[in-house]
């Protein structure tokens, strides 16, 4: 807790959720506030765009209106460090306006955009500038960017890092998009000294597909799973682990699906090495044997593995081996998912899940012992640190942006994909009964989602990594 200056006059208790308009100097009180010191009763004092103080309720300020939120949980605004927005170039897949409205509805106040599947892909400074221009005046929440590492663009990286990208993404297998080819070990070796020097992470899609790989027909979740075995993840992660040791660059493996590889990350942590790992809500919630054969909405890579893998991933989350949970929101038009025919072979690999990252993770995690404090680390603090935005984002502390997610972890509801804010109403969670509902989202002190809809004019900004600003 951090003390604010003592208030001279009595405060005012506010009404229930949805009753206030945020502006100027005000405060929110709850019995469950995710402070850096843990989830506890607290009052968050907001002054303009920033958090002014986080107070013990016994020290209620008297010079600002205090709205009592009861036992609604107050989190920092979520930081989703893995989102694919496809604008410019493929805005019909997903654009900044729809994606950031979906983010606000999900309690996400900062997202970091992957270098694909926009066109151009973000592998040059010019492409980054196109991205930023496309995002301008469309953002309901804040957006930062990654650069892509592809064969031949290593010379672009210094300028991209100078321009404030949050990390550099590489695919170790075909990305699904010919404009963004895989990086080989040679490309990684060319980039890692620079990333080590700058302290900026490499983000890696960790699957290596053998050149003689000959999968059988892909007809359902089981055959898709069989076509991308754990050995592909293992080959990539073992390579990355070796390179991390050699170059000492920060390295973050995204969307781990194979829980049997967790010991590699546990060993790196124990040695104090900068090798970290993300998993996604879909690997923590779904299981291959539970997916209907005719439903490719859950097709992604690496594939959704078995329930036993899901349980083992949860052990990695609870033990602290897994650092972050990111949505890997990877949209496409529903026709590309081949929903009518259930064609797993042709269906685009990607899951639309930005808006549901909180309830999906919480629903699967709470019965397994996930605490609110650990959840806030996974969804807020750790991703903000990873992408170099922790000076402003991911924590409720004086000086940080007043980004908040107010939510009810006990509320149960049924996902209806037609009600989602994302461009295409297509979700593998459609019809699922989930726990946890976002009631209100604040961006820099302004309500941007009121429990029903995005309510502000687009006030989101494009962000740069702190070391580059
Ligand atoms: Zn992705």
mmCIF file of C-alpha atoms and ligand atoms in Angstrom, residues 82-84 114 116-117 169 171 205 254-255 278 280 301 327-330, ligand 1:
data_model
loop_
_atom_site.group_PDB
_atom_site.id
_atom_site.type_symbol
_atom_site.label_atom_id
_atom_site.label_comp_id
_atom_site.label_asym_id
_atom_site.label_seq_id
_atom_site.Cartn_x
_atom_site.Cartn_y
_atom_site.Cartn_z
ATOM 1 C CA UNK A 82 -0.237 -11.904 -28.132
ATOM 2 C CA UNK A 83 -2.827 -10.538 -30.545
ATOM 3 C CA UNK A 84 -3.019 -10.650 -34.330
ATOM 4 C CA UNK A 114 1.942 -9.478 -33.847
ATOM 5 C CA UNK A 116 1.348 -10.824 -39.105
ATOM 6 C CA UNK A 117 -1.260 -11.268 -40.623
ATOM 7 C CA UNK A 169 8.712 -12.470 -33.351
ATOM 8 C CA UNK A 171 8.328 -18.547 -36.587
ATOM 9 C CA UNK A 205 6.569 -19.847 -32.380
ATOM 10 C CA UNK A 254 4.735 -18.311 -27.109
ATOM 11 C CA UNK A 255 1.735 -20.630 -26.870
ATOM 12 C CA UNK A 278 3.466 -18.274 -22.485
ATOM 13 C CA UNK A 280 -3.003 -19.617 -24.001
ATOM 14 C CA UNK A 301 -0.939 -24.545 -33.991
ATOM 15 C CA UNK A 327 -4.931 -14.941 -26.084
ATOM 16 C CA UNK A 328 -3.160 -15.551 -29.418
ATOM 17 C CA UNK A 329 -6.273 -13.992 -30.914
ATOM 18 C CA UNK A 330 -5.834 -14.985 -34.567
HETATM 19 ZN ZN1 LIG B 1 0.049 -16.023 -32.620
#
